């Protein structure tokens, strides 16, 4: 767990550096080696690591627009994920998906950029496991801002009524971009949403990876044993802006300071020290994580960019009328503006 | 362009208590694309409402408030997110006037951001003009300059019908997404309206008609400048509204040039390009010497830069199409 957490933290620190390259002094979202939006998960690591510690490769995970810490903990190929974020041909999605749309079928991981969109497919994966009589489970991660979305409610109901092996994990960082939780949601505890659907709702406070691990163990075990879904909410903190470039003008300083003071990584370090794990051991794990991250980033940057013609491939698995779905000559010529 | 939009919204809100704004991050943030920047200070959280992430709920609530006689301006942050609220948009907002035999009207404005060019991939870069214009019952507005953005917004808020107001992110003048110089036009301080259904001939020319909208107005104008150096004189028409569509201006121009190029950042098939060419063909096939369309090929918008550049038509692609119809 500690390994996953520090790997995720280090990974995102490095992504942040790479992302800012070419975007300074004045921030231009389309400039630099990593264009587009980038949502970093610093402060969310405890939930990804604590939950995924109970998962196998054949368990399905759907993550939202802030996916890296979950991907790391689920065992997504770090090098190919990085190549994808850099828009390279050998990336997980051949450069077509980018950071919000990562797919790694080898470990049954997917994420998407539409709020609560991952909930129904997780229910579907759980349905498939149940129909096939396997003991695989599915986990959908979502933010606390996503729990007002219709797709989430419909998924809770469907999972509950069919007793499906799925766990919904709400990462409550108190903010949905600029909207504080209390202004848009009437319950303080998102796990209370479980009440109307006849499934257990559990909340874990304060970025505590060990407590998350325990609660998730119970929820995943319940699903695996055929006892149905659980709604688990984890208090995390957003240590930076919603996306890179978000100046957070709407956010009170006190709130940002509180987020910084409550760090899941520091907390697990303290816990491990209490358990008698010595500093050297932790330092060794950190070093390993750092070199793994560095290797992934270096590898990704050496990878080729996709050939423009590849834009026409992959629309269909079974292409309509030949190798590509659309005749490239019918589209626009390449451009540079 | 964003400031011009906001000026119009503020003026309408001052004039009419029934006008209010709701959407995600429209209050303290001022809209992710600055479309409501500064409104909170003047009007407060009651009239500039942040809402839960629940598009079905709040867009549908907009429909209900409009039917109750208010004039809501509701923001769908990215056009790409319409899917989660499609029913309220298509089956309610668009159809209630008709289904009620005119007994009900829905004076609501749905604002939404469109367009790519910054590598945000398939769920945040679509343009979807065709999708919204295809279903009857909604007026569809696409400003390309600050002047039009303000005038069209005044018209939209005052209109008794549902209006979808689609603004291109790249034209808003955001610090973090530089705009081309074209949209920064002068904007009169006083109120004025730009009527729906009046296309704007942005550049006159006799050799070919280029019809387009949104960001691609500026790409087409750049292409026309390049073509002028080669001795090709392209007319560039900015549609400004898709519904209603100014058929007359387009047909007049095609009658003059005989050559039509339609440029669209939306998908090629079943969309604006096919519609305009069909219009010209139906009206006067004999007047047409050549047609060409330039649009996004039928692929979801890819992430990597070389891939997105390949599919999103640039001014070079527009120029090439004009050359080919003029040849
Ligand atoms: C259907 C839909 N509506 C709006 C958005 C825009 N959006 C992206 S992230 C976000 C906030 C999400 O907040 P939360 O679920 O709490 O997750 P967090 O970003 O805090 O991790 C919003 C509104 C979207 N992607 N999809």
XYZ file of C-alpha atoms and ligand atoms in Angstrom:
690
model
C 0.000 0.000 0.000
C 2.731 2.447 0.953
C 4.519 1.550 -2.236
C 1.445 2.361 -4.357
C 0.886 5.593 -2.514
C 4.379 6.947 -2.896
C 4.568 5.746 -6.471
C 1.357 7.625 -7.268
C 2.556 10.747 -5.455
C 5.944 10.744 -7.116
C 4.412 9.939 -10.482
C 2.153 12.946 -10.336
C 4.884 15.252 -9.107
C 6.856 14.304 -12.175
C 3.826 14.644 -14.476
C 3.275 18.093 -13.062
C 6.817 19.106 -13.925
C 6.540 17.731 -17.410
C 3.138 19.304 -17.910
C 4.370 22.763 -16.984
C 7.180 22.583 -19.458
C 6.411 24.800 -22.429
C 3.486 26.337 -20.547
C 5.542 29.005 -18.863
C 5.748 31.907 -18.280
C 2.154 32.260 -19.441
C -0.023 29.187 -19.129
C -1.293 27.894 -22.457
C -3.187 24.659 -22.101
C -2.362 23.437 -25.586
C 1.402 24.000 -25.310
C 4.146 21.696 -24.051
C 4.759 17.963 -24.066
C 1.504 17.118 -22.246
C -1.388 19.167 -23.626
C -5.064 19.087 -22.684
C -6.369 19.031 -19.150
C -4.487 17.267 -16.372
C -6.225 16.364 -13.107
C -3.822 15.302 -10.420
C -4.783 13.233 -7.409
C -2.298 14.359 -4.771
C -4.125 13.792 -1.486
C -6.310 10.989 -2.846
C -3.771 8.169 -2.625
C -5.197 6.431 0.429
C -8.415 5.444 -1.285
C -6.822 4.061 -4.444
C -4.222 2.068 -2.544
C -6.468 0.956 0.312
C -9.181 -0.376 -1.967
C -7.093 -1.844 -4.772
C -4.970 -3.781 -2.290
C -7.873 -6.248 -2.193
C -8.264 -6.559 -5.939
C -6.950 -9.058 -8.465
C -6.270 -8.504 -12.147
C -9.613 -10.054 -13.067
C -11.506 -7.561 -10.894
C -12.763 -4.533 -12.783
C -12.107 -0.944 -11.796
C -13.643 2.162 -13.324
C -12.094 5.473 -12.336
C -13.157 9.053 -13.040
C -11.281 11.990 -14.585
C -8.706 11.898 -11.754
C -7.436 8.389 -12.361
C -3.691 8.014 -11.876
C -3.539 6.972 -8.229
C -6.182 4.312 -8.824
C -4.449 3.133 -11.991
C -1.142 2.795 -10.167
C -2.742 0.804 -7.366
C -4.654 -1.419 -9.790
C -1.389 -2.333 -11.506
C -1.907 -0.536 -14.798
C 1.241 -0.674 -16.911
C 3.050 2.455 -15.774
C 5.169 2.861 -18.864
C 2.346 2.536 -21.324
C 0.107 4.754 -19.213
C 2.801 7.424 -19.264
C 3.264 7.059 -23.013
C -0.471 7.582 -23.388
C -0.381 10.752 -21.331
C 2.428 11.995 -23.566
C 0.316 11.119 -26.605
C 2.627 8.440 -27.943
C 1.934 5.595 -30.295
C 2.885 2.890 -27.813
C 0.612 4.339 -25.134
C -2.182 2.259 -23.649
C -4.616 3.713 -26.182
C -2.238 4.482 -29.062
C -2.416 8.169 -28.236
C -6.155 8.400 -28.775
C -7.363 8.491 -25.187
C -5.098 10.683 -23.078
C -5.078 10.982 -19.324
C -8.852 10.926 -18.729
C -9.510 7.985 -21.031
C -7.075 5.245 -20.061
C -7.916 1.638 -20.818
C -5.838 -1.325 -19.669
C -7.804 -4.520 -20.324
C -4.929 -6.616 -18.960
C -5.882 -5.514 -15.461
C -9.476 -4.536 -16.257
C -9.008 -0.840 -15.671
C -10.817 1.999 -17.414
C -11.552 5.629 -16.677
C -13.558 8.386 -18.299
C -14.136 12.112 -18.198
C -17.906 12.304 -17.771
C -19.093 12.555 -14.190
C -20.414 9.265 -12.733
C -20.067 7.617 -16.116
C -18.028 4.746 -14.669
C -20.794 3.564 -12.325
C -23.042 1.725 -14.798
C -20.194 -0.133 -16.533
C -18.905 -1.305 -13.158
C -22.371 -2.692 -12.480
C -22.182 -4.384 -15.868
C -18.828 -5.968 -15.108
C -20.245 -7.238 -11.834
C -23.238 -8.596 -13.713
C -20.925 -10.468 -16.088
C -18.991 -11.955 -13.158
C -22.183 -13.087 -11.502
C -23.651 -14.609 -14.663
C -20.422 -16.463 -15.284
C -20.230 -17.692 -11.721
C -16.778 -16.275 -11.086
C -15.920 -14.520 -7.853
C -14.577 -11.423 -9.583
C -15.799 -8.062 -8.297
C -16.074 -4.561 -9.726
C -15.238 -1.235 -8.130
C -16.391 2.175 -9.349
C -14.498 5.215 -8.050
C -16.191 8.607 -8.119
C -15.885 12.018 -6.518
C -18.297 13.400 -3.924
C -19.473 15.801 -6.614
C -20.603 12.829 -8.682
C -23.053 11.496 -6.134
C -25.798 13.822 -7.310
C -25.683 12.435 -10.817
C -28.523 10.258 -12.033
C -26.241 7.533 -13.344
C -24.941 6.984 -9.832
C -28.406 6.525 -8.325
C -29.489 4.210 -11.088
C -26.358 2.136 -10.604
C -26.878 1.815 -6.851
C -30.381 0.595 -7.448
C -29.458 -1.853 -10.177
C -26.578 -3.277 -8.180
C -28.712 -3.602 -5.096
C -31.755 -5.135 -6.701
C -29.589 -7.785 -8.382
C -27.206 -8.272 -5.444
C -24.231 -7.618 -7.656
C -20.600 -7.836 -6.553
C -19.748 -4.174 -6.862
C -18.266 -1.586 -4.545
C -18.835 2.122 -5.113
C -16.025 4.224 -3.692
C -16.675 7.923 -3.181
C -13.556 10.022 -2.837
C -14.743 13.012 -0.866
C -12.311 15.887 -1.278
C -14.999 18.449 -0.370
C -14.790 20.209 -3.741
C -16.214 19.734 -7.195
C -14.050 22.161 -9.141
C -15.132 25.422 -7.435
C -18.265 24.111 -5.762
C -17.940 23.259 -2.089
C -19.846 20.174 -1.092
C -22.222 21.954 1.260
C -23.532 24.262 -1.442
C -24.601 21.472 -3.783
C -25.296 18.394 -1.659
C -27.578 18.070 1.313
C -25.866 15.159 3.039
C -22.541 15.580 4.747
C -21.840 11.880 4.616
C -22.099 10.603 1.060
C -22.328 7.028 2.305
C -25.775 7.941 3.639
C -26.953 7.772 0.052
C -26.861 3.981 0.468
C -29.839 4.140 2.822
C -32.525 4.408 0.201
C -31.123 1.526 -1.785
C -30.867 -1.130 0.878
C -27.131 -1.552 0.838
C -24.490 -0.780 3.463
C -22.934 2.671 3.477
C -19.595 3.117 5.228
C -17.478 6.210 5.697
C -13.775 6.391 6.473
C -12.433 9.699 7.715
C -9.196 11.551 7.304
C -7.125 9.955 4.578
C -6.402 6.933 6.698
C -5.095 4.259 4.325
C -5.115 1.598 7.025
C -8.746 2.254 7.892
C -9.618 2.364 4.194
C -7.880 -0.960 3.752
C -9.942 -2.463 6.502
C -13.290 -1.103 5.332
C -12.562 -1.954 1.711
C -11.570 -5.462 2.740
C -14.976 -5.944 4.208
C -16.789 -4.445 1.220
C -14.794 -6.362 -1.374
C -15.122 -9.543 0.668
C -18.861 -9.097 0.899
C -19.063 -8.667 -2.870
C -16.784 -11.617 -3.555
C -18.812 -13.838 -1.276
C -21.961 -13.051 -3.197
C -23.493 -10.762 -0.585
C -23.993 -7.740 -2.809
C -22.841 -4.159 -3.171
C -21.436 -1.641 -0.691
C -21.110 2.114 -0.827
C -17.863 3.269 0.720
C -16.910 6.899 1.182
C -13.364 7.968 1.930
C -12.409 11.438 3.116
C -9.491 12.586 1.034
C -8.063 16.024 0.353
C -7.373 17.937 -2.793
C -3.874 19.278 -2.391
C -3.892 21.321 -5.594
C -6.257 22.960 -8.046
C -8.978 20.975 -9.757
C -6.866 20.801 -12.882
C -3.442 22.092 -13.638
C -3.770 25.811 -14.247
C -6.645 26.231 -11.793
C -5.647 29.206 -9.631
C -8.312 28.294 -7.035
C -9.406 31.883 -6.547
C -12.654 30.520 -5.083
C -10.959 28.487 -2.355
C -10.376 29.880 1.139
C -6.753 29.722 2.273
C -7.765 27.930 5.442
C -9.226 25.093 3.422
C -6.104 24.688 1.344
C -3.980 24.730 4.471
C -6.164 22.091 6.077
C -5.770 19.893 3.003
C -2.041 20.282 3.182
C -1.944 19.478 6.875
C -3.900 16.234 6.430
C -1.729 14.213 4.143
C -2.436 10.557 3.590
C 1.150 9.793 2.704
C 2.493 11.411 5.852
C -0.175 9.688 7.862
C 0.706 6.203 6.656
C 4.379 6.956 7.246
C 3.574 7.820 10.833
C 1.440 4.688 11.183
C 4.159 2.493 9.766
C 6.681 4.040 12.139
C 4.317 3.235 15.025
C 4.194 -0.342 13.855
C 7.965 -0.385 14.092
C 8.853 -0.194 10.410
C 12.139 1.618 10.302
C 12.995 4.638 8.222
C 15.473 2.851 6.013
C 12.861 0.439 4.853
C 10.511 3.257 3.896
C 13.330 5.123 2.199
C 14.108 2.033 0.154
C 10.482 1.785 -0.973
C 10.487 5.461 -1.890
C 13.661 5.106 -3.890
C 12.311 2.123 -5.771
C 9.141 4.030 -6.546
C 11.098 7.016 -7.748
C 13.233 5.012 -10.094
C 10.213 3.180 -11.451
C 8.531 6.487 -12.162
C 11.648 7.938 -13.730
C 12.033 4.903 -15.937
C 8.419 5.136 -17.095
C 8.742 8.814 -17.931
C 12.010 8.390 -19.762
C 10.655 5.459 -21.711
C 7.493 7.325 -22.615
C 9.370 10.348 -23.884
C 11.434 8.185 -26.219
C 8.366 6.683 -27.812
C 7.255 7.835 -31.260
C 4.223 9.994 -31.812
C 1.446 8.343 -33.776
C 1.382 8.802 -37.492
C -1.448 11.215 -38.445
C -3.044 8.537 -40.625
C -3.709 6.464 -37.529
C -6.420 8.948 -36.602
C -8.755 7.002 -38.877
C -8.120 3.618 -37.321
C -9.946 2.043 -34.387
C -13.338 3.638 -34.882
C -14.623 0.115 -35.210
C -13.171 -3.209 -34.191
C -14.630 -4.569 -37.349
C -14.010 -1.738 -39.780
C -16.683 -0.680 -42.182
C -15.480 -0.966 -45.761
C -11.798 -1.741 -45.406
C -8.950 -1.103 -43.019
C -10.093 2.317 -41.850
C -13.615 3.359 -41.068
C -13.349 6.605 -42.966
C -11.463 7.365 -46.134
C -8.688 9.711 -44.996
C -8.835 11.620 -48.277
C -12.385 12.586 -47.400
C -11.250 14.433 -44.318
C -9.063 17.427 -43.782
C -5.445 17.653 -44.739
C -2.956 17.788 -41.870
C -2.328 21.156 -40.373
C -0.160 23.267 -38.209
C -2.249 26.052 -36.808
C -15.863 37.042 -26.671
C -16.664 36.053 -23.095
C -16.846 39.628 -21.845
C -19.284 40.536 -24.567
C -21.527 37.603 -23.638
C -21.421 38.545 -19.979
C -22.282 42.179 -20.715
C -25.440 41.097 -22.470
C -26.426 38.684 -19.700
C -25.858 41.361 -17.048
C -27.927 43.899 -18.951
C -30.776 41.427 -19.360
C -30.616 40.543 -15.667
C -30.775 44.205 -14.678
C -33.734 44.766 -16.929
C -35.712 41.699 -15.944
C -35.946 40.056 -12.515
C -37.061 36.841 -14.182
C -33.678 36.252 -15.806
C -31.300 34.065 -13.822
C -28.276 31.870 -14.485
C -27.614 28.351 -13.312
C -24.905 25.823 -14.025
C -21.805 24.141 -12.646
C -19.087 26.542 -11.499
C -20.930 29.603 -12.818
C -20.854 31.506 -9.521
C -17.519 31.769 -7.692
C -15.526 30.421 -10.620
C -17.313 32.628 -13.137
C -17.716 29.772 -15.582
C -14.875 27.508 -16.617
C -14.712 29.462 -19.887
C -15.453 32.858 -18.269
C -18.989 32.843 -19.619
C -20.378 34.182 -16.316
C -17.281 36.006 -15.066
C -18.095 38.750 -12.583
C -21.862 38.177 -12.474
C -21.857 36.767 -8.941
C -20.627 40.049 -7.478
C -23.517 42.002 -8.869
C -26.317 39.470 -8.618
C -25.438 37.104 -5.775
C -25.916 33.376 -5.373
C -29.687 33.579 -5.736
C -29.525 34.685 -9.319
C -26.176 33.167 -10.291
C -26.669 29.640 -9.048
C -24.089 26.910 -8.758
C -25.899 23.605 -9.079
C -25.063 19.995 -8.274
C -23.447 17.969 -11.041
C -26.768 16.668 -12.268
C -27.470 17.886 -15.775
C -30.740 16.036 -16.095
C -31.929 17.744 -12.936
C -30.842 21.296 -13.539
C -31.421 21.487 -17.294
C -34.843 19.971 -16.735
C -35.391 22.491 -13.940
C -34.526 25.204 -16.447
C -37.254 23.891 -18.719
C -39.716 23.929 -15.832
C -38.773 27.438 -14.714
C -39.049 28.680 -18.295
C -42.474 27.127 -18.663
C -43.423 28.910 -15.458
C -42.553 32.147 -17.213
C -39.025 32.824 -15.995
C -36.079 33.276 -18.353
C -33.340 30.949 -17.204
C -29.911 30.863 -18.767
C -28.591 27.390 -18.084
C -25.016 26.354 -18.758
C -24.003 22.889 -19.878
C -20.274 23.144 -19.238
C -19.131 21.241 -22.334
C -21.489 20.340 -25.201
C -20.030 16.833 -24.897
C -21.849 16.354 -21.583
C -25.296 16.728 -23.172
C -25.610 12.963 -23.220
C -26.456 12.645 -19.546
C -29.310 15.146 -19.994
C -30.371 14.387 -23.530
C -33.917 13.590 -22.573
C -34.587 16.927 -20.925
C -33.029 18.761 -23.855
C -34.560 16.808 -26.707
C -37.832 15.612 -25.345
C -38.715 18.554 -23.141
C -36.951 21.783 -23.929
C -37.178 21.241 -27.687
C -40.595 19.681 -28.057
C -42.940 21.060 -25.433
C -44.028 24.054 -27.460
C -45.042 21.846 -30.356
C -46.532 19.016 -28.337
C -48.674 21.503 -26.472
C -49.961 22.916 -29.715
C -48.352 26.191 -28.827
C -49.973 26.344 -25.397
C -46.591 26.263 -23.661
C -43.451 28.203 -24.411
C -39.923 27.589 -23.147
C -37.994 30.885 -23.062
C -34.712 29.383 -21.957
C -31.128 29.748 -23.135
C -28.851 26.730 -22.922
C -25.263 27.941 -23.194
C -22.523 25.455 -23.889
C -18.858 25.324 -24.852
C -17.767 23.547 -28.007
C -14.651 22.755 -29.948
C -11.234 21.192 -29.796
C -7.727 22.384 -30.732
C -6.205 21.866 -27.297
C -5.885 18.074 -27.112
C -8.571 17.309 -24.593
C -9.674 14.199 -26.472
C -12.969 12.615 -27.352
C -15.167 13.573 -24.400
C -14.268 17.272 -24.197
C -13.628 18.452 -27.754
C -16.717 17.893 -29.818
C -18.513 20.615 -31.670
C -21.916 18.976 -32.166
C -23.558 21.788 -34.150
C -25.361 19.190 -36.223
C -26.648 17.267 -33.226
C -28.417 20.273 -31.752
C -29.590 21.719 -35.066
C -30.934 18.370 -36.223
C -33.790 18.124 -33.775
C -36.613 20.569 -34.362
C -37.719 22.992 -31.698
C -34.516 24.706 -30.616
C -32.898 27.766 -32.112
C -29.159 27.281 -32.454
C -26.723 30.169 -32.209
C -22.954 30.119 -32.861
C -21.161 33.462 -32.464
C -17.706 33.944 -33.932
C -16.911 37.487 -32.809
C -17.364 39.536 -29.662
C -19.790 41.860 -31.440
C -22.006 38.977 -32.498
C -21.662 37.242 -29.133
C -23.233 40.205 -27.351
C -25.943 40.936 -29.866
C -26.914 37.311 -30.237
C -27.081 36.893 -26.453
C -29.506 39.801 -26.125
C -31.651 38.250 -28.828
C -31.424 34.809 -27.225
C -32.550 35.933 -23.763
C -35.448 37.940 -25.189
C -36.582 35.120 -27.455
C -39.636 33.216 -26.288
C -38.238 29.946 -27.591
C -35.471 27.689 -26.310
C -32.133 28.787 -27.704
C -28.935 26.750 -27.661
C -26.038 29.183 -27.554
C -22.844 27.356 -28.540
C -19.626 29.253 -27.905
C -16.244 28.045 -29.051
C -13.700 27.828 -26.221
C -10.912 28.999 -28.500
C -12.763 32.272 -29.183
C -13.515 33.260 -25.598
C -10.265 35.111 -24.986
C -9.159 32.952 -22.070
C -5.723 33.551 -20.631
C -4.965 29.857 -20.858
C -6.290 29.256 -24.338
C -5.108 31.988 -26.668
C -7.629 33.110 -29.286
C -6.864 34.133 -32.839
C -7.184 37.910 -33.356
C -10.441 37.655 -35.345
C -13.005 37.419 -32.522
C -11.689 40.515 -30.704
C -14.000 42.931 -32.412
C -15.189 46.252 -31.031
C -18.276 45.960 -28.844
C -20.603 48.947 -28.325
C -21.395 49.606 -24.693
C -25.103 50.051 -25.264
C -27.526 47.235 -25.895
C -28.079 46.018 -29.429
C -29.411 42.841 -30.932
C -28.146 40.680 -33.736
C -31.196 39.059 -35.270
C -31.395 35.315 -35.714
C -31.321 33.980 -39.258
C -29.046 36.632 -40.712
C -25.726 35.317 -41.881
C -22.843 37.726 -42.113
C -20.738 37.996 -45.236
C -17.373 38.391 -43.573
C -15.466 38.742 -46.805
C -16.752 39.335 -50.293
C -15.407 37.457 -53.271
C -16.512 36.232 -56.658
C -14.725 32.912 -57.198
C -16.070 30.608 -54.517
C -18.414 30.699 -51.540
C -17.066 29.438 -48.230
C -19.807 28.879 -45.664
C -18.808 28.247 -42.081
C -19.320 29.156 -38.420
C -17.580 29.454 -35.067
C -13.795 29.087 -34.927
C -13.635 28.101 -38.544
C -14.819 31.510 -39.686
C -11.375 32.721 -38.708
C -9.619 29.809 -40.348
C -11.615 30.390 -43.523
C -10.724 34.092 -43.491
C -7.059 33.215 -43.122
C -7.393 30.806 -46.021
C -9.087 33.503 -48.088
C -6.163 35.856 -47.472
C -3.724 33.218 -48.686
C -5.891 32.464 -51.696
C -6.106 36.149 -52.597
C -2.363 36.126 -53.105
C -2.857 33.370 -55.640
C -5.531 35.363 -57.390
C -8.470 33.395 -56.005
C -11.201 35.540 -54.538
C -13.204 33.661 -51.912
C -16.389 34.906 -50.277
C -16.637 33.890 -46.611
C -20.060 33.584 -45.009
C -20.478 33.254 -41.253
C -23.821 31.578 -40.601
C -24.117 32.923 -37.012
C -27.295 30.925 -36.446
C -28.013 27.416 -37.694
C -31.662 27.514 -36.704
C -32.992 29.642 -38.253
C -30.690 29.265 -41.236
C -30.163 32.182 -43.578
C -30.737 30.316 -46.807
C -31.044 33.461 -48.860
C -27.557 34.800 -48.213
C -25.980 31.434 -48.936
C -27.956 30.847 -52.122
C -27.329 34.344 -53.392
C -23.626 33.885 -52.961
C -23.610 30.474 -54.601
C -25.620 31.958 -57.456
C -22.829 34.463 -57.912
C -19.802 32.168 -57.544
C -21.155 28.779 -58.619
C -18.765 27.090 -56.230
C -19.516 26.086 -52.680
C -17.208 24.962 -49.892
C -18.753 24.239 -46.494
C -16.427 24.175 -43.503
C -17.452 22.701 -40.167
C -15.644 21.564 -37.024
C -18.407 19.050 -36.427
C -18.445 15.540 -37.880
C -18.706 15.261 -41.628
C -21.597 12.865 -42.030
C -25.223 13.819 -41.442
C -24.352 17.367 -40.440
C -23.979 21.010 -41.420
C -21.859 20.368 -44.511
C -24.304 17.920 -46.051
C -27.222 20.160 -45.134
C -25.828 23.247 -46.827
C -24.847 21.401 -49.964
C -28.262 19.783 -50.159
C -29.835 23.204 -49.751
C -27.834 24.593 -52.670
C -28.526 21.548 -54.817
C -32.249 21.546 -54.129
C -32.603 25.228 -54.770
C -30.684 25.543 -57.989
C -28.632 22.606 -59.110
C -27.731 24.349 -62.341
C -25.985 27.139 -60.498
C -23.571 24.682 -58.882
C -20.323 24.055 -60.683
C -18.495 22.371 -57.842
C -18.882 21.612 -54.154
C -16.508 20.476 -51.469
C -16.873 19.921 -47.763
C -14.261 20.298 -45.080
C -15.177 18.832 -41.731
C -14.081 16.538 -38.964
C -13.904 13.032 -40.390
C -16.207 10.546 -38.695
C -13.883 9.682 -35.860
C -14.096 10.634 -32.195
C -11.662 13.475 -31.493
C -8.273 11.903 -30.774
C -5.927 13.075 -28.007
C -2.372 13.092 -29.383
C -1.406 16.319 -31.111
C -0.565 14.885 -34.557
C -3.853 13.002 -34.548
C -6.000 15.961 -33.550
C -4.228 18.196 -36.048
C -4.928 15.619 -38.705
C -8.668 15.617 -38.154
C -9.397 19.239 -37.171
C -9.512 21.246 -40.401
C -6.980 24.085 -40.508
C -6.873 27.016 -42.882
C -4.634 25.084 -45.241
C -7.345 22.436 -45.576
C -9.899 25.138 -46.328
C -7.620 26.728 -48.925
C -7.030 23.349 -50.564
C -10.766 22.761 -50.844
C -11.328 26.173 -52.403
C -8.530 25.570 -54.895
C -10.084 22.292 -55.863
C -13.509 23.779 -56.587
C -12.023 26.690 -58.502
C -9.836 24.537 -60.732
C -21.560 15.033 -16.789
C -20.448 15.962 -16.469
N -20.725 17.175 -15.966
C -19.720 18.026 -15.671
C -18.427 17.674 -15.866
C -17.324 18.663 -15.567
N -16.566 18.279 -14.400
C -15.429 17.564 -14.486
S -14.780 17.203 -13.014
C -16.029 17.997 -12.205
C -16.044 18.035 -10.713
C -16.048 16.675 -10.148
O -16.007 16.737 -8.776
P -15.892 15.428 -7.925
O -16.809 14.388 -8.497
O -16.078 15.794 -6.520
O -14.432 14.905 -8.201
P -13.048 15.662 -7.938
O -12.738 16.412 -9.177
O -13.221 16.529 -6.751
O -12.056 14.570 -7.706
C -16.928 18.532 -13.103
C -18.124 19.326 -12.756
C -18.177 16.411 -16.425
N -16.929 16.005 -16.675
N -19.187 15.567 -16.694
